[in-house]
Structure formats: C-alpha cells, structure tokens
GROMACS .gro file of C-alpha atoms in nm:
model
  343
    1MET     CA    1  11.939  11.525   8.141
    2SER     CA    2  11.681  11.724   8.034
    3GLN     CA    3  11.642  12.034   8.317
    4PHE     CA    4  11.271  11.909   8.258
    5SER     CA    5  11.282  11.561   8.404
    6GLY     CA    6  11.507  11.333   8.605
    7PRO     CA    7  11.661  11.309   8.919
    8ASP     CA    8  11.845  11.649   9.027
    9PRO     CA    9  12.015  11.609   9.380
   10GLN     CA   10  12.186  11.965   9.356
   11VAL     CA   11  11.801  12.149   9.251
   12ALA     CA   12  11.921  12.446   9.459
   13ALA     CA   13  12.256  12.471   9.321
   14ASN     CA   14  12.128  12.437   8.972
   15SER     CA   15  11.861  12.723   9.055
   16GLY     CA   16  12.232  12.962   9.068
   17TRP     CA   17  12.263  12.902   9.446
   18ASP     CA   18  12.593  12.882   9.546
   19GLU     CA   19  12.682  12.660   9.816
   20PRO     CA   20  12.330  12.594   9.945
   21PRO     CA   21  12.243  12.390  10.266
   22ALA     CA   22  12.089  12.054  10.243
   23ARG     CA   23  11.778  12.082  10.078
   24LYS     CA   24  11.460  12.074  10.328
   25GLY     CA   25  11.137  11.925  10.265
   26PHE     CA   26  10.805  11.762  10.435
   27PHE     CA   27  10.746  11.411  10.517
   28THR     CA   28  10.356  11.365  10.606
   29ASP     CA   29  10.304  11.058  10.783
   30THR     CA   30   9.910  11.003  10.718
   31SER     CA   31   9.909  10.662  10.922
   32ILE     CA   32   9.923  10.874  11.256
   33CYS     CA   33   9.706  11.184  11.122
   34ILE     CA   34   9.392  11.241  11.357
   35GLY     CA   35   9.262  11.532  11.141
   36CYS     CA   36   9.239  11.796  11.408
   37LYS     CA   37   9.338  12.051  11.127
   38ALA     CA   38   9.569  12.217  11.355
   39CYS     CA   39   9.805  12.243  11.086
   40GLU     CA   40   9.557  12.447  10.885
   41VAL     CA   41   9.522  12.700  11.145
   42ALA     CA   42   9.892  12.766  11.221
   43CYS     CA   43   9.940  12.828  10.861
   44LYS     CA   44   9.675  13.031  10.833
   45GLU     CA   45   9.784  13.211  11.142
   46TRP     CA   46  10.137  13.255  11.072
   47ASN     CA   47  10.097  13.336  10.725
   48GLY     CA   48   9.812  13.588  10.746
   49VAL     CA   49   9.607  13.342  10.503
   50PRO     CA   50   9.258  13.459  10.507
   51ALA     CA   51   8.916  13.238  10.502
   52ASP     CA   52   8.854  13.070  10.205
   53ASP     CA   53   8.577  13.238  10.059
   54ILE     CA   54   8.431  12.938   9.900
   55ALA     CA   55   8.397  12.706  10.138
   56GLY     CA   56   8.450  12.958  10.458
   57LEU     CA   57   8.361  12.755  10.765
   58ASN     CA   58   8.042  12.546  10.598
   59LEU     CA   59   8.030  12.174  10.612
   60LEU     CA   60   8.063  12.068  10.221
   61GLY     CA   61   7.772  11.797  10.266
   62SER     CA   62   8.011  11.526  10.127
   63SER     CA   63   8.272  11.495  10.399
   64TYR     CA   64   8.311  11.649  10.770
   65ASP     CA   65   8.591  11.877  10.581
   66ASN     CA   66   8.532  12.225  10.555
   67THR     CA   67   8.781  12.327  10.299
   68GLY     CA   68   8.762  12.060  10.034
   69ALA     CA   69   9.091  12.099   9.840
   70LEU     CA   70   9.418  12.303   9.833
   71GLY     CA   71   9.387  12.666   9.711
   72ALA     CA   72   9.493  13.043   9.710
   73SER     CA   73   9.316  13.032  10.035
   74THR     CA   74   9.407  12.734  10.169
   75TRP     CA   75   9.761  12.594  10.194
   76ARG     CA   76   9.706  12.298  10.414
   77HIS     CA   77   9.420  12.095  10.381
   78VAL     CA   78   9.347  11.792  10.592
   79ALA     CA   79   9.129  11.524  10.360
   80PHE     CA   80   8.881  11.338  10.539
   81ILE     CA   81   8.801  10.980  10.390
   82GLU     CA   82   8.547  10.712  10.519
   83GLN     CA   83   8.606  10.401  10.390
   84PRO     CA   84   8.367  10.046  10.457
   85LYS     CA   85   8.692   9.876  10.517
   86GLN     CA   86   8.950   9.754  10.780
   87LEU     CA   87   9.269   9.933  10.854
   88GLY     CA   88   9.537   9.684  10.768
   89THR     CA   89   9.456   9.369  11.028
   90GLN     CA   90   9.292   9.541  11.302
   91THR     CA   91   8.965   9.438  11.484
   92MET     CA   92   8.696   9.687  11.500
   93GLY     CA   93   8.555   9.491  11.786
   94ALA     CA   94   8.188   9.584  11.636
   95ALA     CA   95   8.201   9.350  11.349
   96HIS     CA   96   7.896   9.079  11.302
   97THR     CA   97   7.755   9.253  11.662
   98PRO     CA   98   7.382   9.336  11.646
   99THR     CA   99   7.309   9.710  11.629
  100GLY     CA  100   7.114   9.699  11.982
  101PRO     CA  101   6.804   9.620  12.129
  102ALA     CA  102   6.464   9.707  11.949
  103ALA     CA  103   6.395  10.025  12.169
  104THR     CA  104   6.764  10.149  12.107
  105ASP     CA  105   6.732  10.115  11.719
  106ALA     CA  106   6.369  10.292  11.753
  107LEU     CA  107   6.584  10.580  11.885
  108ASN     CA  108   6.834  10.608  11.681
  109ARG     CA  109   6.655  10.583  11.381
  110ALA     CA  110   6.450  10.876  11.475
  111ALA     CA  111   6.773  11.053  11.548
  112ASP     CA  112   6.945  10.950  11.211
  113ASP     CA  113   6.627  11.057  11.011
  114ALA     CA  114   6.625  11.336  11.222
  115LEU     CA  115   6.986  11.459  11.088
  116SER     CA  116   6.841  11.406  10.721
  117GLY     CA  117   6.572  11.637  10.779
  118ASP     CA  118   6.240  11.383  10.866
  119ARG     CA  119   6.134  11.451  11.218
  120SER     CA  120   5.828  11.257  11.198
  121LEU     CA  121   5.960  10.952  11.380
  122LEU     CA  122   6.017  11.244  11.681
  123GLY     CA  123   5.658  11.309  11.688
  124THR     CA  124   5.712  11.670  11.567
  125ASP     CA  125   5.664  11.854  11.216
  126SER     CA  126   5.730  11.554  10.955
  127THR     CA  127   5.847  11.823  10.718
  128ALA     CA  128   6.200  11.746  10.570
  129VAL     CA  129   6.443  12.038  10.669
  130SER     CA  130   6.784  12.085  10.535
  131LEU     CA  131   7.041  12.065  10.812
  132GLY     CA  132   7.330  12.129  10.598
  133MET     CA  133   7.461  11.787  10.747
  134PRO     CA  134   7.647  11.483  10.597
  135SER     CA  135   7.387  11.213  10.562
  136THR     CA  136   7.460  10.883  10.813
  137THR     CA  137   7.311  10.575  10.852
  138LEU     CA  138   7.300  10.364  11.111
  139PRO     CA  139   7.570  10.057  11.186
  140GLY     CA  140   7.443   9.777  10.998
  141ALA     CA  141   7.139   9.966  10.836
  142THR     CA  142   7.266   9.816  10.496
  143ASP     CA  143   7.333   9.471  10.572
  144PRO     CA  144   7.014   9.246  10.553
  145GLU     CA  145   7.076   9.068  10.898
  146GLY     CA  146   7.139   9.443  11.087
  147ARG     CA  147   7.488   9.339  11.185
  148ARG     CA  148   7.745   9.650  11.205
  149THR     CA  149   7.994   9.703  10.937
  150ASP     CA  150   8.334   9.781  11.001
  151PHE     CA  151   8.472  10.119  10.846
  152ARG     CA  152   8.823  10.309  10.858
  153TRP     CA  153   8.862  10.678  10.868
  154LEU     CA  154   9.156  10.782  10.629
  155MET     CA  155   9.350  11.167  10.720
  156GLU     CA  156   9.581  11.344  10.493
  157SER     CA  157   9.719  11.690  10.546
  158ASP     CA  158   9.795  11.805  10.217
  159VAL     CA  159  10.010  12.066  10.062
  160CYS     CA  160  10.220  12.180   9.808
  161LYS     CA  161  10.497  11.909   9.694
  162HIS     CA  162  10.763  12.160   9.606
  163CYS     CA  163  10.851  11.962   9.311
  164THR     CA  164  11.213  11.893   9.162
  165HIS     CA  165  11.104  11.989   8.828
  166ALA     CA  166  10.847  12.256   8.924
  167ALA     CA  167  10.594  12.353   8.617
  168CYS     CA  168  10.462  12.652   8.760
  169LEU     CA  169  10.832  12.822   8.778
  170ASP     CA  170  10.882  12.705   8.448
  171VAL     CA  171  10.627  12.870   8.295
  172CYS     CA  172  10.620  13.176   8.508
  173PRO     CA  173  10.670  13.456   8.287
  174THR     CA  174  10.748  13.723   8.543
  175GLY     CA  175  11.002  13.538   8.735
  176SER     CA  176  10.774  13.591   9.070
  177LEU     CA  177  10.797  13.234   9.145
  178PHE     CA  178  11.139  13.102   9.247
  179ARG     CA  179  11.369  12.797   9.379
  180THR     CA  180  11.495  12.891   9.761
  181GLU     CA  181  11.833  12.781   9.836
  182PHE     CA  182  11.636  12.545  10.029
  183GLY     CA  183  11.484  12.384   9.697
  184THR     CA  184  11.117  12.478   9.783
  185VAL     CA  185  10.934  12.707   9.530
  186VAL     CA  186  10.820  13.045   9.652
  187VAL     CA  187  10.577  13.276   9.481
  188GLN     CA  188  10.701  13.664   9.534
  189ASP     CA  189  10.367  13.845   9.546
  190GLU     CA  190  10.536  14.170   9.470
  191ILE     CA  191  10.611  14.038   9.113
  192CYS     CA  192  10.321  13.831   9.042
  193ASN     CA  193  10.092  13.989   8.770
  194GLY     CA  194   9.815  13.737   8.816
  195CYS     CA  195   9.828  13.611   8.485
  196GLY     CA  196   9.749  13.258   8.611
  197TYR     CA  197   9.984  13.055   8.369
  198CYS     CA  198  10.094  12.863   8.685
  199VAL     CA  199   9.774  12.763   8.753
  200PRO     CA  200   9.687  12.504   8.492
  201ALA     CA  201  10.065  12.382   8.507
  202CYS     CA  202  10.060  12.226   8.845
  203PRO     CA  203  10.001  11.837   8.789
  204PHE     CA  204   9.869  11.822   9.154
  205GLY     CA  205   9.619  12.129   9.096
  206VAL     CA  206   9.773  12.323   9.441
  207ILE     CA  207   9.837  12.710   9.316
  208ASP     CA  208   9.561  12.904   9.270
  209ARG     CA  209   9.493  13.297   9.227
  210ARG     CA  210   9.332  13.415   9.539
  211ILE     CA  211   8.978  13.554   9.481
  212GLY     CA  212   8.731  13.806   9.758
  213ASP     CA  213   8.731  14.191   9.802
  214LYS     CA  214   9.057  14.388   9.761
  215ASN     CA  215   8.954  14.606  10.022
  216THR     CA  216   8.963  14.314  10.276
  217THR     CA  217   9.167  14.071  10.150
  218LYS     CA  218   9.525  14.090  10.040
  219ASN     CA  219   9.687  13.950   9.770
  220VAL     CA  220   9.357  13.918   9.554
  221GLY     CA  221   9.406  13.764   9.205
  222ILE     CA  222   9.793  13.697   9.302
  223ALA     CA  223   9.880  13.329   9.237
  224GLN     CA  224   9.941  13.178   9.613
  225LYS     CA  225  10.035  12.840   9.762
  226CYS     CA  226  10.271  12.730  10.038
  227THR     CA  227  10.608  12.887  10.100
  228LEU     CA  228  10.700  12.612  10.315
  229CYS     CA  229  10.766  12.887  10.545
  230TYR     CA  230  11.073  13.023  10.385
  231ASP     CA  231  11.061  13.288  10.654
  232ARG     CA  232  11.062  13.057  10.909
  233ILE     CA  233  11.332  12.810  10.789
  234SER     CA  234  11.551  13.097  10.656
  235ALA     CA  235  11.560  13.145  11.038
  236GLY     CA  236  11.626  12.831  11.142
  237HIS     CA  237  11.264  12.746  11.261
  238GLU     CA  238  11.080  12.465  11.171
  239PRO     CA  239  10.740  12.548  10.955
  240ALA     CA  240  10.411  12.616  11.157
  241CYS     CA  241  10.230  12.368  11.034
  242ALA     CA  242  10.489  12.107  11.170
  243GLN     CA  243  10.551  12.279  11.457
  244ALA     CA  244  10.173  12.280  11.564
  245CYS     CA  245  10.117  11.898  11.452
  246PRO     CA  246  10.022  11.725  11.795
  247THR     CA  247  10.118  11.373  11.660
  248LYS     CA  248  10.438  11.457  11.446
  249SER     CA  249  10.226  11.341  11.118
  250ILE     CA  250  10.395  11.604  10.943
  251GLN     CA  251  10.769  11.588  10.974
  252PHE     CA  252  11.046  11.891  10.855
  253GLY     CA  253  11.385  11.829  10.807
  254ASP     CA  254  11.694  11.764  10.525
  255LEU     CA  255  11.497  11.556  10.285
  256ASP     CA  256  11.750  11.276  10.244
  257GLU     CA  257  11.691  11.198  10.626
  258LEU     CA  258  11.327  11.239  10.575
  259ARG     CA  259  11.369  10.959  10.277
  260THR     CA  260  11.508  10.747  10.560
  261ARG     CA  261  11.310  10.783  10.777
  262ALA     CA  262  10.974  10.731  10.572
  263ALA     CA  263  11.128  10.404  10.453
  264ALA     CA  264  11.206  10.262  10.780
  265ARG     CA  265  10.846  10.360  10.887
  266VAL     CA  266  10.656  10.187  10.604
  267GLU     CA  267  10.881   9.864  10.667
  268ALA     CA  268  10.735   9.886  11.017
  269LEU     CA  269  10.405   9.909  10.918
  270HIS     CA  270  10.403   9.585  10.685
  271ASP     CA  271  10.581   9.427  10.952
  272ASN     CA  272  10.248   9.525  11.181
  273GLY     CA  273   9.985   9.427  10.930
  274TYR     CA  274   9.949   9.711  10.690
  275PRO     CA  275  10.066   9.570  10.390
  276GLU     CA  276   9.901   9.869  10.190
  277ALA     CA  277  10.132  10.135  10.320
  278ARG     CA  278  10.343  10.268  10.052
  279LEU     CA  279  10.498  10.629   9.999
  280TYR     CA  280  10.405  10.880   9.723
  281LEU     CA  281  10.637  11.140   9.557
  282GLU     CA  282  10.962  10.991   9.767
  283ASP     CA  283  11.120  10.868   9.437
  284PRO     CA  284  11.350  11.125   9.254
  285ASP     CA  285  11.294  10.885   8.937
  286ASP     CA  286  10.923  10.951   8.929
  287GLY     CA  287  10.753  11.196   8.694
  288ILE     CA  288  10.841  11.528   8.927
  289GLY     CA  289  11.190  11.433   9.000
  290GLY     CA  290  11.043  11.367   9.340
  291GLY     CA  291  10.857  11.625   9.569
  292GLY     CA  292  11.034  11.819   9.849
  293ALA     CA  293  10.693  11.716   9.999
  294PHE     CA  294  10.631  11.343  10.039
  295PHE     CA  295  10.366  11.130  10.177
  296LEU     CA  296  10.308  10.787  10.380
  297LEU     CA  297   9.964  10.665  10.242
  298LEU     CA  298   9.756  10.366  10.359
  299ASP     CA  299   9.567  10.295  10.042
  300GLN     CA  300   9.632  10.416   9.650
  301PRO     CA  301   9.705  10.770   9.584
  302GLU     CA  302   9.331  10.794   9.399
  303VAL     CA  303   9.182  10.742   9.696
  304TYR     CA  304   9.327  11.043   9.869
  305GLY     CA  305   9.263  11.271   9.541
  306LEU     CA  306   9.602  11.243   9.444
  307PRO     CA  307   9.710  11.162   9.082
  308PRO     CA  308   9.843  10.806   9.057
  309ASP     CA  309  10.162  10.889   8.862
  310PRO     CA  310  10.207  11.303   8.811
  311VAL     CA  311  10.461  11.387   8.550
  312VAL     CA  312  10.561  11.746   8.547
  313THR     CA  313  10.340  11.933   8.280
  314THR     CA  314  10.653  12.093   8.095
  315HIS     CA  315  10.810  11.735   8.075
  316ASP     CA  316  10.760  11.707   7.658
  317LEU     CA  317  10.866  12.084   7.618
  318PRO     CA  318  11.240  12.058   7.486
  319ALA     CA  319  11.084  11.783   7.232
  320MET     CA  320  10.770  12.021   7.110
  321TRP     CA  321  11.085  12.319   7.067
  322ARG     CA  322  11.245  12.068   6.844
  323ARG     CA  323  10.963  11.945   6.629
  324ALA     CA  324  10.844  12.325   6.597
  325GLY     CA  325  11.166  12.409   6.507
  326VAL     CA  326  11.197  12.118   6.213
  327ALA     CA  327  10.851  12.237   6.094
  328ALA     CA  328  10.967  12.599   6.085
  329VAL     CA  329  11.270  12.508   5.860
  330GLY     CA  330  11.057  12.304   5.663
  331LEU     CA  331  10.807  12.593   5.602
  332LEU     CA  332  11.060  12.829   5.527
  333ALA     CA  333  11.247  12.579   5.269
  334ALA     CA  334  10.900  12.545   5.134
  335ALA     CA  335  10.874  12.915   5.061
  336ALA     CA  336  11.198  12.958   4.939
  337ALA     CA  337  11.157  12.725   4.696
  338ALA     CA  338  10.816  12.819   4.549
  339PHE     CA  339  10.964  13.175   4.534
  340ALA     CA  340  11.257  13.047   4.319
  341GLY     CA  341  11.033  12.851   4.117
  342SER     CA  342  10.794  13.158   4.021
  343ARG     CA  343  11.114  13.340   3.883
   0.00000   0.00000   0.00000
C-alpha cells in the first residue's frame, strides 16, 4: 500500500504514535443545520481567530453569508445555498397560491424595488442607491401567472477535512504540519515559515496564510486552519464548534462510531422521503483515504462548492519519482556513451 493513497485505519500509529487512542473526527449532518453560525463564533472565540480581513462583517451580495469560504481566519464556515426546489417530498404550503391582493402586491413591489435601490414607487427620490444587500424578487415574480414558486435553503458548516492522506502535511518542508495521536492534522505556528507549499496542495482549498496588520493580528503570514481543537480533545473535551451547535448538526467522537451513526441517519432520511441524502468523504477507499471530517449532504457536492471526487494531490508522487529516476539513469547512460565515443 502506498503511503499516499488507500485506506489507512492505523493512520496515527503509522505516523509514529505508540498505542494511540481511537481516531477522532467530525460528522456534520447538514439536514439539521439551521445556519445560526454559532460554530463560527465559538471557533473564533476559543482559538483566538481574528475577523476575516477580506469579508469582515460585510454581506457578499451573492448570499446572506458574510464569510464566503474557509480560510486562515475562517476555520468554520456556514454556507448558505438557496435553491428553487423542494426538499425531498415536503410540501411548502405556498405552491400555486396567488401572491396576494393587488394592494398588497403594490406594497410588496415597492418594498422589493427599494431593496434594490429604486425608491420611485415609495413616492420619494427615484435615484437608485446601492444598499449592499442581495437582490430579491417577489414570490411568483418569475411565473407568468403570478403563482408562488417553492424553494429551499441548504446550510452546511464546512471545516478542514483532516484527510487520511493529507497533501498539506506531505509537502510541508519544516514539519510544522503534523499528525496528532487522534489522527487529526495540526499546524505548529512556531515552526511554520510561511512558505505556502501547503496552500495549493489542499484539494479543498482549506488552508491558507493569514493576512493582516502584524501589529494587531497574530500569526500573519503563517499557514492556519482548523486544529479540531487539539487542546480541548487532549483534555477530554469536545471541540468548541460541536459544543456550541444547538441542533447537534456537528457531532464529534470516534470516527468509526460516527460512520455507523451517519449510515443509519442516511437510511432514515431515505425512508422519510429524502432520496437525495448522501454521505461525503466517509469512504476510506476514496481519493483521500476518507476524511476525519465528513458530511451528510442533501444534494450533489458541487452544490455546496465541494469537489465531487477529490484526490490527494500527492497521490502520484511515487510514480513521478520513479519516472524521474528512470529518466535520470537514461540521461547518465547517454552522457557516458557520448563521452566514451568521443575518446
């Protein structure tokens, strides 16, 4: 078995730990995530993660989300995805109903236009003003008969996957990234030199170097990501995000037990009319050897901005080195033959 691919049930032991405990991880059940972002706040508070200098508290304009993606200053990110479709077999209760009486429609249209900056229907200045808000449309506005359209919200609390085969760890030249006894992957701030090799190596775009003012922000220029609260689980506590989650969408525990629990949850959802429910990164035979953090999704991974079939970026390194060695030997043989011929 190559060290860069395939299942590795003894990942901590193979990293040099003697008699390590059971591998720990996250199971994130997006079907019960309510998008409250308590996990984001708890993560920042416990780990001292600063505000994101790029997003800050500004709405993005494309979503009600205000962080956008994982990064050096966003270790937990709750994605908001709005889709014009039903969730499983549920009935919204508003399908094919009219948008309301004419007077109500007029007020709704005026308010809707105001959100886009056009205040002419309100009887005030008609100059369009950008309010920095996502554009909205009335229910049924796109239907020629004015009927309401159904839609659903998908929420997903994303995090570092703590891959079984972690390319970020493989390419780190200083050893600042290491595998813990719990099978998780952690950055040691005092060793990282900020080279950034780990950034393009991650197939999920998780890890990044922190930006900001060095006088006011810690670890600027250093690679940063989720540690799965290594300090907390070492002391027998669950990670801050899992403890703060009010619906237990984020579940922490022994990875094997979480996989069993997740399989039962998917089966229950299928039985209750949600055939699109699926697990993501729970399979040890996938391209990263399975994730230490895996997810229950209600649609294709691409809908959530996740790669559908991720592969560790160092997967082909052994074959590449073998080919390079063969090429080097061939060049040396050719050079030796040319030298001998010249004599």
